Short mmCIF file of C-alpha atoms in Angstrom, two decimals:
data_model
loop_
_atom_site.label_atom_id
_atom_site.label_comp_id
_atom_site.label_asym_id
_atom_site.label_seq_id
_atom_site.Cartn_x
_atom_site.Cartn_y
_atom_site.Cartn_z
CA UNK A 1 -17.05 -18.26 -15.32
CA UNK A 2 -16.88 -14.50 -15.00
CA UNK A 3 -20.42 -13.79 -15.87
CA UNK A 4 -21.14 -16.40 -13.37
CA UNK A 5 -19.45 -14.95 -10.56
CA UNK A 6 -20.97 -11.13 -11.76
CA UNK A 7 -23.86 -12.12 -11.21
CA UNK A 8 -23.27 -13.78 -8.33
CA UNK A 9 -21.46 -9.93 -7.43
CA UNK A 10 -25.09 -8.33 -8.49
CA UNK A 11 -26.83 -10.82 -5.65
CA UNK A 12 -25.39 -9.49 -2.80
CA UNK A 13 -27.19 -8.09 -0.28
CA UNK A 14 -27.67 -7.79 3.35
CA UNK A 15 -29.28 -11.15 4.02
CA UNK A 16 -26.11 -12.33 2.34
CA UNK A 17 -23.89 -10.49 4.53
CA UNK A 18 -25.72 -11.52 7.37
CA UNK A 19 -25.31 -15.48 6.92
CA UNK A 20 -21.48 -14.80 6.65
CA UNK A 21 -20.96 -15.78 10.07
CA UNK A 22 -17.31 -16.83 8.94
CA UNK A 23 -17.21 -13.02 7.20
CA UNK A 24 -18.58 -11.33 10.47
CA UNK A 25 -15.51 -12.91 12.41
CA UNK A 26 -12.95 -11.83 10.42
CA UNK A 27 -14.36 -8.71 10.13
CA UNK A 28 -14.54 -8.67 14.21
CA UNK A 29 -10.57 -9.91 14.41
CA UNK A 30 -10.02 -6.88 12.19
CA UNK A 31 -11.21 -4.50 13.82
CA UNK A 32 -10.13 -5.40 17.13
CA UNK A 33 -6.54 -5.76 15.92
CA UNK A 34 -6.68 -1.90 14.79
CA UNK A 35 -8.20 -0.86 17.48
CA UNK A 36 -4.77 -2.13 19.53
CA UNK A 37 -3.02 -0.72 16.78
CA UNK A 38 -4.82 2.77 17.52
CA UNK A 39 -3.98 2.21 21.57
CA UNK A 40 -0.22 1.72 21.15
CA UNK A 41 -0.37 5.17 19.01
CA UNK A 42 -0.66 7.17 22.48
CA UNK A 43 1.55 5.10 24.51
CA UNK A 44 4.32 7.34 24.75
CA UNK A 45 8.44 6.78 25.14
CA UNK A 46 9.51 6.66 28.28
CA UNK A 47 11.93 9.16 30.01
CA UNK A 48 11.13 12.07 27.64
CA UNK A 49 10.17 15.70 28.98
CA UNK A 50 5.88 15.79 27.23
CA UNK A 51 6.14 19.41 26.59
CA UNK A 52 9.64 20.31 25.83
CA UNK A 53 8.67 17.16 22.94
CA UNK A 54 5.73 19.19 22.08
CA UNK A 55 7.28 21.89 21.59
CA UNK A 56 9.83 20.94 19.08
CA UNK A 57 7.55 19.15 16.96
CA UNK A 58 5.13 21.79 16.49
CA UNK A 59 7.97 23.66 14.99
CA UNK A 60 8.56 20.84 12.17
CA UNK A 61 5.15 19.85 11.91
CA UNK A 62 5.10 21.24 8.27
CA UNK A 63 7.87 19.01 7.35
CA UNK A 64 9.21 15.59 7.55
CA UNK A 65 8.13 15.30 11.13
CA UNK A 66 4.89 15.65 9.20
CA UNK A 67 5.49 13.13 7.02
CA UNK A 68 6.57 10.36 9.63
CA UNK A 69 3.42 11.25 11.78
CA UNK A 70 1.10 11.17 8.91
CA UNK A 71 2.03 7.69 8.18
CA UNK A 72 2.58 6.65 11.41
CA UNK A 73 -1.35 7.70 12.66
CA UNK A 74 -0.23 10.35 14.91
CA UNK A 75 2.52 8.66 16.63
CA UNK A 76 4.72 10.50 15.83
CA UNK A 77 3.24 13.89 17.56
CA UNK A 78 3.25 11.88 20.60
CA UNK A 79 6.35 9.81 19.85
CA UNK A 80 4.82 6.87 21.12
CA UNK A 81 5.98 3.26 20.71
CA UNK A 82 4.43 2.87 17.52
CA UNK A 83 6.40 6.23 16.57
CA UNK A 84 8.55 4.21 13.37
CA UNK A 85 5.25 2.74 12.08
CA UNK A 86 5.10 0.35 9.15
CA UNK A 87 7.29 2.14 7.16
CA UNK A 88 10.47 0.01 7.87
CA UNK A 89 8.54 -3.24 7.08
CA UNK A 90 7.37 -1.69 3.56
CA UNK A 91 11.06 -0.03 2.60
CA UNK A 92 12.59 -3.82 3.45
CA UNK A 93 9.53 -5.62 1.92
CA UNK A 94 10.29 -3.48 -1.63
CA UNK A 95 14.17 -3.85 -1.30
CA UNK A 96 13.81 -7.31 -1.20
CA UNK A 97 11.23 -7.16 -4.09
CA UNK A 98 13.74 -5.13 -6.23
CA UNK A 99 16.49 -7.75 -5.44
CA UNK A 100 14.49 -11.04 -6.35
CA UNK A 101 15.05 -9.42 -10.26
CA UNK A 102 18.74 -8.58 -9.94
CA UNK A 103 19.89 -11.49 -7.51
CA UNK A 104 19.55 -14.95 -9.24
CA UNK A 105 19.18 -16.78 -5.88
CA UNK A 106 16.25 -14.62 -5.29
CA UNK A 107 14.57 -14.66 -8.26
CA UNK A 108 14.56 -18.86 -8.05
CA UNK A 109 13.58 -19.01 -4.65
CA UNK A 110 10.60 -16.54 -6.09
CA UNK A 111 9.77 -19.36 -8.51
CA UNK A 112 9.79 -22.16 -5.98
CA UNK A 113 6.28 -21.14 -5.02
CA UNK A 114 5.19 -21.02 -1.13
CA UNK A 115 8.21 -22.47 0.24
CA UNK A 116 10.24 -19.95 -1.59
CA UNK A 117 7.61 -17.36 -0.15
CA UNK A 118 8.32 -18.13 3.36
CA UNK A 119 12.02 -17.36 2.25
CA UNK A 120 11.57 -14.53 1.13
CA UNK A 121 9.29 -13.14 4.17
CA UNK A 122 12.09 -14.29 6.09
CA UNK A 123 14.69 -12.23 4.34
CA UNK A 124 12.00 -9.23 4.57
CA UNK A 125 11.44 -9.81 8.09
CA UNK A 126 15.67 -9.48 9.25
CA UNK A 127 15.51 -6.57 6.74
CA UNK A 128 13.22 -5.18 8.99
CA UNK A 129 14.95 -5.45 11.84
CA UNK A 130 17.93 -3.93 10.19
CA UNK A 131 16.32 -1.06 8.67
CA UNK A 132 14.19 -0.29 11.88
CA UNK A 133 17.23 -0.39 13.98
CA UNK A 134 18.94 2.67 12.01
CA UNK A 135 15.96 4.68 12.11
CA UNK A 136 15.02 4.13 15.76
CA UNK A 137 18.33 4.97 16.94
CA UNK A 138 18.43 7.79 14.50
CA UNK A 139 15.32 8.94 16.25
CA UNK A 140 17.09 8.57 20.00
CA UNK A 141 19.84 10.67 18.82
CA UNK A 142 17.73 13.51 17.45
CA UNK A 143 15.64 13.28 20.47
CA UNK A 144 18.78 13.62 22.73
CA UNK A 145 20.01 16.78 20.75
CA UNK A 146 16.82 18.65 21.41
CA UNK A 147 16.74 20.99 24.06
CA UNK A 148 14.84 19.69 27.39
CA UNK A 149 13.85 16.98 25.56
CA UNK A 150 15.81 13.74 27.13
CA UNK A 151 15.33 13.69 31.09
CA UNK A 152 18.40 11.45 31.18
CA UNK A 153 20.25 11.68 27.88
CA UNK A 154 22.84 8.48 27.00
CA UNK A 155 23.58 4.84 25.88
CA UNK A 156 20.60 3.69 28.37
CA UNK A 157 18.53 5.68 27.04
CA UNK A 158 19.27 5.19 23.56
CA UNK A 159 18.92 1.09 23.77
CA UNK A 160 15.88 1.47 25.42
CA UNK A 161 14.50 3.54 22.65
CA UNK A 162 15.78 1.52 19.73
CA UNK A 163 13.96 -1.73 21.40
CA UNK A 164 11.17 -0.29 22.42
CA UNK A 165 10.54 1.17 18.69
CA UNK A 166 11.95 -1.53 16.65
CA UNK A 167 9.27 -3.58 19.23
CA UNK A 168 6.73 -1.57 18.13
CA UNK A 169 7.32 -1.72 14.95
CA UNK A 170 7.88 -6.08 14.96
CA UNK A 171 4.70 -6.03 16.32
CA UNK A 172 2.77 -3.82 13.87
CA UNK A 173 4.30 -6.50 11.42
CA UNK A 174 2.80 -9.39 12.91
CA UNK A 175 -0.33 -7.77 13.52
CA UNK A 176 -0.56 -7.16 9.83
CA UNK A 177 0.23 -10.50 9.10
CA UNK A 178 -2.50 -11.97 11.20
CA UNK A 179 -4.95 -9.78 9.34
CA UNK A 180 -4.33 -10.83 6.32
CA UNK A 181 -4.79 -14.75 7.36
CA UNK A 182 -7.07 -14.24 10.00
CA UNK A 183 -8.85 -10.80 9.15
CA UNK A 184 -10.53 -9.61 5.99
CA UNK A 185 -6.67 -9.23 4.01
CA UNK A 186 -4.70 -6.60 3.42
CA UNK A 187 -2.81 -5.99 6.63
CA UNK A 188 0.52 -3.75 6.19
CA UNK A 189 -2.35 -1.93 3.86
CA UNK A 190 -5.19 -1.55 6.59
CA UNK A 191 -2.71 -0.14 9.53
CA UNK A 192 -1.67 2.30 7.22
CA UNK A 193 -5.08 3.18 6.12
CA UNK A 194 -6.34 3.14 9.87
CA UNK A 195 -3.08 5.69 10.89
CA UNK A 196 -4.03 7.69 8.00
CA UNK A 197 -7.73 7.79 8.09
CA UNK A 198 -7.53 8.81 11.98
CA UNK A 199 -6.15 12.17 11.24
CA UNK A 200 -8.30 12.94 8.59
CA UNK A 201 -11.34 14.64 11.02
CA UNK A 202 -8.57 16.51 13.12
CA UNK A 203 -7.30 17.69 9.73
CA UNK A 204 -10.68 18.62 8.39
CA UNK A 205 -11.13 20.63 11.80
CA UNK A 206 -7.81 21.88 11.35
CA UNK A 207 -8.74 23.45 7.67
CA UNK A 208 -11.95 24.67 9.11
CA UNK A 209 -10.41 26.45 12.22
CA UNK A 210 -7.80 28.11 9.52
CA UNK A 211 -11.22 29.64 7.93
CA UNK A 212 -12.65 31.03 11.12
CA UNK A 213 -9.78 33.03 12.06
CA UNK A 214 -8.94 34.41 8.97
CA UNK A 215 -5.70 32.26 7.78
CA UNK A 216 -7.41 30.92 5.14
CA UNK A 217 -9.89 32.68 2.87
CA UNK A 218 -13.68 31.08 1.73
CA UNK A 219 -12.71 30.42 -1.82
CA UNK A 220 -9.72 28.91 -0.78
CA UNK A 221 -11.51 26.57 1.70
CA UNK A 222 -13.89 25.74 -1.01
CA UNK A 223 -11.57 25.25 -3.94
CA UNK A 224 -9.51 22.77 -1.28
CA UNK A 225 -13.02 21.29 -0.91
CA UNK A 226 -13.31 20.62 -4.51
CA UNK A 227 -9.68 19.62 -5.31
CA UNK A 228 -10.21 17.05 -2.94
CA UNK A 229 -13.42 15.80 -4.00
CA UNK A 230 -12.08 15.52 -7.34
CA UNK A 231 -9.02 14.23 -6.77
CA UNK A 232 -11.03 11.18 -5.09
CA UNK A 233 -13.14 10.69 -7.57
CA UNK A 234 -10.32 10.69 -10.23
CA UNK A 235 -8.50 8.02 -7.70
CA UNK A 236 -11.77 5.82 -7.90
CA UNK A 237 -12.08 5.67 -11.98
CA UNK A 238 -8.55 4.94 -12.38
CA UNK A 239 -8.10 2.54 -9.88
CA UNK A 240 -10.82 0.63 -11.63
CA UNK A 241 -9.95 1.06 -15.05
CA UNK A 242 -8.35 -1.53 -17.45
CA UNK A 243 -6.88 -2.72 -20.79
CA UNK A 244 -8.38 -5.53 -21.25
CA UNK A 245 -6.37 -7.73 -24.26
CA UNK A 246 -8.64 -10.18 -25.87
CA UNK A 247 -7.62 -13.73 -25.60
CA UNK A 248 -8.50 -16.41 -28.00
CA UNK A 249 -8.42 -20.41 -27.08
CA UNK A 250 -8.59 -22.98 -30.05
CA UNK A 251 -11.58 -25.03 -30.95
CA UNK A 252 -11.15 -28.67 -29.57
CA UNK A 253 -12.42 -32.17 -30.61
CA UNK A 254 -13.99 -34.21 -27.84
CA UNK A 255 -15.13 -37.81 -29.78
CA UNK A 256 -16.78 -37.22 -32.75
CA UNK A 257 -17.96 -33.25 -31.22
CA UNK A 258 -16.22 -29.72 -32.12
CA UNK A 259 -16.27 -27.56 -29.29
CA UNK A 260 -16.06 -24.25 -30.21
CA UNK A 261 -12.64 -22.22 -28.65
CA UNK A 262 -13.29 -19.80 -25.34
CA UNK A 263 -12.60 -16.23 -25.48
CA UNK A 264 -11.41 -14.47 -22.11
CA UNK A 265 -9.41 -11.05 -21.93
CA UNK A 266 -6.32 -10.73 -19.91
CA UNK A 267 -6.56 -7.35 -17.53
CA UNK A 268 -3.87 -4.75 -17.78
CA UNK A 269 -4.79 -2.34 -15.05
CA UNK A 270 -4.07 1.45 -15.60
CA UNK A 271 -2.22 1.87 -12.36
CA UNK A 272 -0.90 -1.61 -11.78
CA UNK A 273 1.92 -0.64 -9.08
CA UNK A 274 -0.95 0.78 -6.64
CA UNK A 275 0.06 3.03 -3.79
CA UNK A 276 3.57 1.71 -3.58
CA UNK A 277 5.50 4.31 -6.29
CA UNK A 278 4.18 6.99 -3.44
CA UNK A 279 5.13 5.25 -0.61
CA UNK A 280 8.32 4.46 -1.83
CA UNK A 281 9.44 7.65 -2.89
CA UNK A 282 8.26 9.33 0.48
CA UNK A 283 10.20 6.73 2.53
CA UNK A 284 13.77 7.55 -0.21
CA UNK A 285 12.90 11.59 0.68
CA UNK A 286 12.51 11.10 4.30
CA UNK A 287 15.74 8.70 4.91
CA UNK A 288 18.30 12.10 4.41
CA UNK A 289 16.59 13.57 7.69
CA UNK A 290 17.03 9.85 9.25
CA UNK A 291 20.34 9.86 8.19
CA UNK A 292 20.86 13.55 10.14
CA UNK A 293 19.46 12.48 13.36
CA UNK A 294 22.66 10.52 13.61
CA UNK A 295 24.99 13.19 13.83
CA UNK A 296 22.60 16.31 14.60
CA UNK A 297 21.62 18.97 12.73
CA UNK A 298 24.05 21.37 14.86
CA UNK A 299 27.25 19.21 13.81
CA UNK A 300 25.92 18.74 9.98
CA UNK A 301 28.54 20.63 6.89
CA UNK A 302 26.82 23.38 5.67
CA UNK A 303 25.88 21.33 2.13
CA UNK A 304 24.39 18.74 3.82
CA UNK A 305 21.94 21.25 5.89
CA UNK A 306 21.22 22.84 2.56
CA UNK A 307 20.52 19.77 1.46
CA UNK A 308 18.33 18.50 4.19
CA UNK A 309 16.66 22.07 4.13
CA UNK A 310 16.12 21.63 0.04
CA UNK A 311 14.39 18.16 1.10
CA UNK A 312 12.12 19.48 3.52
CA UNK A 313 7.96 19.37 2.57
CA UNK A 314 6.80 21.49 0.42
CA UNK A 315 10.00 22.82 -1.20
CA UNK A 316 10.37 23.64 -5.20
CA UNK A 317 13.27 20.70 -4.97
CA UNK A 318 11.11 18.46 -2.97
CA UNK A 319 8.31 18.56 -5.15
CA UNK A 320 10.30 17.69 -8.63
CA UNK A 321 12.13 14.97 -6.89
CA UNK A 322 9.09 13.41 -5.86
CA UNK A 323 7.33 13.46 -9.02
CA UNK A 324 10.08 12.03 -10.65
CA UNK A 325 10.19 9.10 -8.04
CA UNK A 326 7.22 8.50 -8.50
CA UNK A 327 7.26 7.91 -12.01
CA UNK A 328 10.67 6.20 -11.73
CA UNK A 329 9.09 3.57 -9.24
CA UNK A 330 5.70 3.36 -11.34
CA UNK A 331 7.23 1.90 -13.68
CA UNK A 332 9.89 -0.25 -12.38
CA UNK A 333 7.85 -1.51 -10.08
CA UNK A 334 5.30 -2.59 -12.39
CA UNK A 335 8.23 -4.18 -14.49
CA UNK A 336 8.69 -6.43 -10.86
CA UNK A 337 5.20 -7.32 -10.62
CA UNK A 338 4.18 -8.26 -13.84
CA UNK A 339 6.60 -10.32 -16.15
CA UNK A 340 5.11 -9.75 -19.94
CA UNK A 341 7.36 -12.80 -21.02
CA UNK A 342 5.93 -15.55 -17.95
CA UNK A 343 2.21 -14.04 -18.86
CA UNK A 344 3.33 -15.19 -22.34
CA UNK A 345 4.41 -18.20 -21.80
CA UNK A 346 1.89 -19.43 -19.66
CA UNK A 347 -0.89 -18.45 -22.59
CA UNK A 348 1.19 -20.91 -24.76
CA UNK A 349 1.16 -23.57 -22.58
CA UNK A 350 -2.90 -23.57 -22.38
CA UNK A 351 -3.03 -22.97 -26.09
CA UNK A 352 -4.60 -19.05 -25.30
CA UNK A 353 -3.38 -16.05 -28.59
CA UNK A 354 -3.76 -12.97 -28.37
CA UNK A 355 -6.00 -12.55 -32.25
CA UNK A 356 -3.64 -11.56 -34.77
CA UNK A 357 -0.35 -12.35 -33.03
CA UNK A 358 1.91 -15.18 -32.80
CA UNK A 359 2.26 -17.15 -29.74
CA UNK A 360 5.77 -16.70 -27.56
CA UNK A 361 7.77 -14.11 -28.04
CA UNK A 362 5.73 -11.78 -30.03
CA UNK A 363 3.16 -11.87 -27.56
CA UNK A 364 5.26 -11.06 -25.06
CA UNK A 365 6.47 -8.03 -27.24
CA UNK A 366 3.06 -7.31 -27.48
CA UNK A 367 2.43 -7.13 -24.24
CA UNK A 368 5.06 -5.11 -22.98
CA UNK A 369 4.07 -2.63 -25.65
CA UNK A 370 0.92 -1.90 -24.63
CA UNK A 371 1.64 -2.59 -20.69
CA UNK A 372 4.34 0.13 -21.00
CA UNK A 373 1.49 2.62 -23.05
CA UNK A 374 -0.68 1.75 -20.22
CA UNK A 375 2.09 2.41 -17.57
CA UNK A 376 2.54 6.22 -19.00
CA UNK A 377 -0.92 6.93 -18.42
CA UNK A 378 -1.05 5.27 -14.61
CA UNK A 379 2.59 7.21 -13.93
CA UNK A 380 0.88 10.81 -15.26
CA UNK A 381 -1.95 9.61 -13.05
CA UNK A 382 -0.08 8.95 -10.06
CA UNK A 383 2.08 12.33 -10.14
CA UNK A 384 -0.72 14.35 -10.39
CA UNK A 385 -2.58 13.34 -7.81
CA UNK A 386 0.31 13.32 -5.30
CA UNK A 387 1.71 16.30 -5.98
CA UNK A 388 -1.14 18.58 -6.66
CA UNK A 389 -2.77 18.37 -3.55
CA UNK A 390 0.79 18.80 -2.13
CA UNK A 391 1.55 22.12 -3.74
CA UNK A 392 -2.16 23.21 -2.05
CA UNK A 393 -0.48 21.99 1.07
CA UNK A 394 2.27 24.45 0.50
CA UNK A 395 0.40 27.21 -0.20
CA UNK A 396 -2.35 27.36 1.98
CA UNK A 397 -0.94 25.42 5.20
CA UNK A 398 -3.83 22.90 5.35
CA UNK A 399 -2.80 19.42 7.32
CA UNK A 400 -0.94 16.81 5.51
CA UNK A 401 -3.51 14.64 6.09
CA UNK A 402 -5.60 16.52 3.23
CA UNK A 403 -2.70 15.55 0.76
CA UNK A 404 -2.75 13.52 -2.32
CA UNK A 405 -0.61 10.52 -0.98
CA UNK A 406 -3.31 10.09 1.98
CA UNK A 407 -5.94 10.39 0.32
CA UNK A 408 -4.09 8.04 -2.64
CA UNK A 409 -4.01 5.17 0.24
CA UNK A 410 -7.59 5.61 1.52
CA UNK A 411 -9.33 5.41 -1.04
CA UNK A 412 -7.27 2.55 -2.74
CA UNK A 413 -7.26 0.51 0.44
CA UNK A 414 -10.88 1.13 0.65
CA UNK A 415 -11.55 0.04 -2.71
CA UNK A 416 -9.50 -3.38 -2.18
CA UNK A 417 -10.98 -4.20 1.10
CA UNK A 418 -14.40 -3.66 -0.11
CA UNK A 419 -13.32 -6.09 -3.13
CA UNK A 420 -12.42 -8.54 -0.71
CA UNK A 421 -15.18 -8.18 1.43
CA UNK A 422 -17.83 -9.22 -1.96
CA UNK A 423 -14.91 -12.06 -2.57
CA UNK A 424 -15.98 -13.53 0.72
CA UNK A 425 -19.47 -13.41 -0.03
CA UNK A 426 -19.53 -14.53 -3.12
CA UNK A 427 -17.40 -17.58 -2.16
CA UNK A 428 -20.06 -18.32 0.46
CA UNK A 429 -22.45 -18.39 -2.36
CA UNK A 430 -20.67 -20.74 -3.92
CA UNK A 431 -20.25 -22.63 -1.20
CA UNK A 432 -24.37 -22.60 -0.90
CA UNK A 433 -25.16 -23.39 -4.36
CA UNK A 434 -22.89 -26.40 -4.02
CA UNK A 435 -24.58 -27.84 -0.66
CA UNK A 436 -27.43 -27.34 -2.57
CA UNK A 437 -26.47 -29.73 -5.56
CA UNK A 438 -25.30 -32.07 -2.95
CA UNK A 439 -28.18 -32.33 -1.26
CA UNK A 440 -30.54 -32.32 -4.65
CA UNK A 441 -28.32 -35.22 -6.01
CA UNK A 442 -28.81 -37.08 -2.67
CA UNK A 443 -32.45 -37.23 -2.88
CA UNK A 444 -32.73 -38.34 -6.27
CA UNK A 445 -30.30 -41.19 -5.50
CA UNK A 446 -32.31 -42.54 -3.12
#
């Protein structure tokens, strides 16, 4: 079955793409969804002074502001209704993930299969709400201490902002949703990579207009050049690269015939958490400046400013703390995803070994052996490419957009939606060969 469908993979070509008139639509729907994605990026807040705005962020646009406009495509910069992004949707989405293995009504309705799906989504979606609610109306209270900022500071102005954000946001949500059923997959994945991706020429432009003035030297320019060329090309090896544990099926009897037993292998992949450990652990660093916007930097206790300060990009403090949560949720988010003992379990129950170790629980030890070898690797990975390019950042001043966690997201998104793009095609292949049986086994019946 696999060699089938690789060489169905090695096939592909443009005539194929071009009969994939079901392909070409979704591929349409999906680009015309982030194109309205891109629009609502400059449709600013209402009631706030443009340049007083612009002001104040260029002052933090090294820092978390940084961070929040990064992921947010530039919304942030021109704190427009799409201003809170995805990022709420993602933090509740995990939360709720990290529940389902500590709550027990969680973890059956997990089990339960596409009814307990829709559950869950539910629970994800008031989460959500919740979670975008604090942060938009931590964002209308930072906005109103800023000077000039606010034409009409107070409680209207505050509602108005926390609906018209946590809007925005509900929105981006469903629109992610209907790309993944009605687009080419991968929603929440392809509005972030869309946000991202958008700021990458300004940031280029950005590095380049750092060289012609001076700010930046050459050989810095160039070795930036080169990090990032190899930091992409380290991104695209490991993405792709398994452990692939060799599994064994018995020979069976069929009449008076022995069939001799199939061999498949089960895939461990080297980073098997994805993008999420650096997403994650950017969202946990950014909520302490969330958290200040409620009160206002002015009225903070002087630890909590040092604090906040010690959190800010690009700080010695910052940097540890986000290597280590990124290793922290490498692997316990891998430990969520993939459950060595169901994996197990389910071998058993279609009669599949793993060659040289009993069935059930050993093979479960065995599994989360080499799963948590594999994990070390794909953690290492992870917090080298993420922070590397961020201590560049640091140093030299380029845009954010050059750093490891964007370019982490690209290219992984990338690599996933050209996966599903072949998956398409190669299902309409199918599809083809099979009409074409039909119709051979047609004529020879009559």
């Amino acid at each position: 079955m696999a060699s089938a469908a690789e060489q169905l993979a090695s096939n592909l070509n443009f005539s194929t793409f071009a009969k994939a008139e079901d392909l070409k639509k979704r591929l349409w729907f999906t680009l015309a969804a982030l194109l309205v994605y891109r629009l609502g990026t400059h449709i600013p807040l209402p009631g706030l002074n443009p340049e007083a705005y612009a002001a104040a962020f260029q002052g933090q646009s090294g820092g978390i502001l940084g961070l929040f406009n990064m992921f947010a495509g530039g919304a942030v910069e021109r704190m427009a209704i799409f201003a809170l992004g995805i990022m709420p949707y993602i933090s509740a989405s995990i939360i709720v993930q990290l529940m389902t293995s500590v709550v027990p009504t969680l973890e059956q309705l997990k089990k339960e299969g596409e009814q307990g799906r829709k559950i869950i989504n539910q629970y994800t979606r008031y989460g959500t709400v919740l979670l975008g609610t604090l942060q938009a109306y931590g964002i209308a209270v930072g906005l109103e201490s800023g000077q000039g900022i606010v034409a009409d500071p107070g409680w209207f102005f505050r509602i108005s902002t926390v609906l018209t954000l946590l809007g925005g946001t509900m929105f981006l949500m469903w629109l992610g949703e209907q790309i993944t059923s009605r687009g080419i997959g991968n929603g929440i994945s392809l509005i972030i990579f869309a946000g991202i991706a958008a700021g990458l020429p300004t940031a280029v432009a950005h590095t380049l207009e750092l060289g012609r003035t001076g700010a930046l030297s050459t050989l810095m320019i160039l070795t930036v050049i080169v990090v990032a060329i190899a930091v992409i090309a380290l991104i695209v090896f490991v993405e792709r690269a398994q452990r692939r544990l060799l599994i064994q099926y018995p020979k069976r009897q069929v009449g008076n015939r022995m069939f001799q037993g199939d061999t498949s292998h089960l895939p461990l992949k080297l980073n098997t958490a994805g993008v999420i450990p650096a997403i994650f652990a950017s969202s946990l660093l950014l909520l302490p400046a969330t958290a200040a916007g409620f009160a206002g930097n002015s009225q903070l206790p002087g630890w909590a400013t040092t604090v906040i300060a010690a959190l800010q990009h690009g700080h010695p403090v910052y940097m540890l703390l986000y290597g280590a949560l990124i290793a922290f949720f490498a692997f316990f988010y891998t430990a969520i995803v993939f459950n060595p003992k169901d994996t197990a379990d389910n071998l058993k129950k279609h009669g599949g070994f793993i060659p040289g170790i009993r069935p059930g629980e050993r093979t479960a030890e065995y599994i989360d052996y080499v799963l948590t070898r594999v994990t070390v690797v794909g953690a290492a990975y992870l917090v080298f490419v993420c922070v590397l390019p961020e201590i560049l950042i640091a140093r030299t001043g380029i845009p954010l957009a050059l750093g490891g966690t964007s370019l982490l997201i690209v290219v992984s998104v990338t690599l996933d939606t050209v996966a599903q793009v072949q998956g398409h095609l190669i299902a309409q292949q199918y599809e083809g060969l099979i009409k074409k049986s039909k119709l051979r086994g047609g004529k020879r019946g009559r």
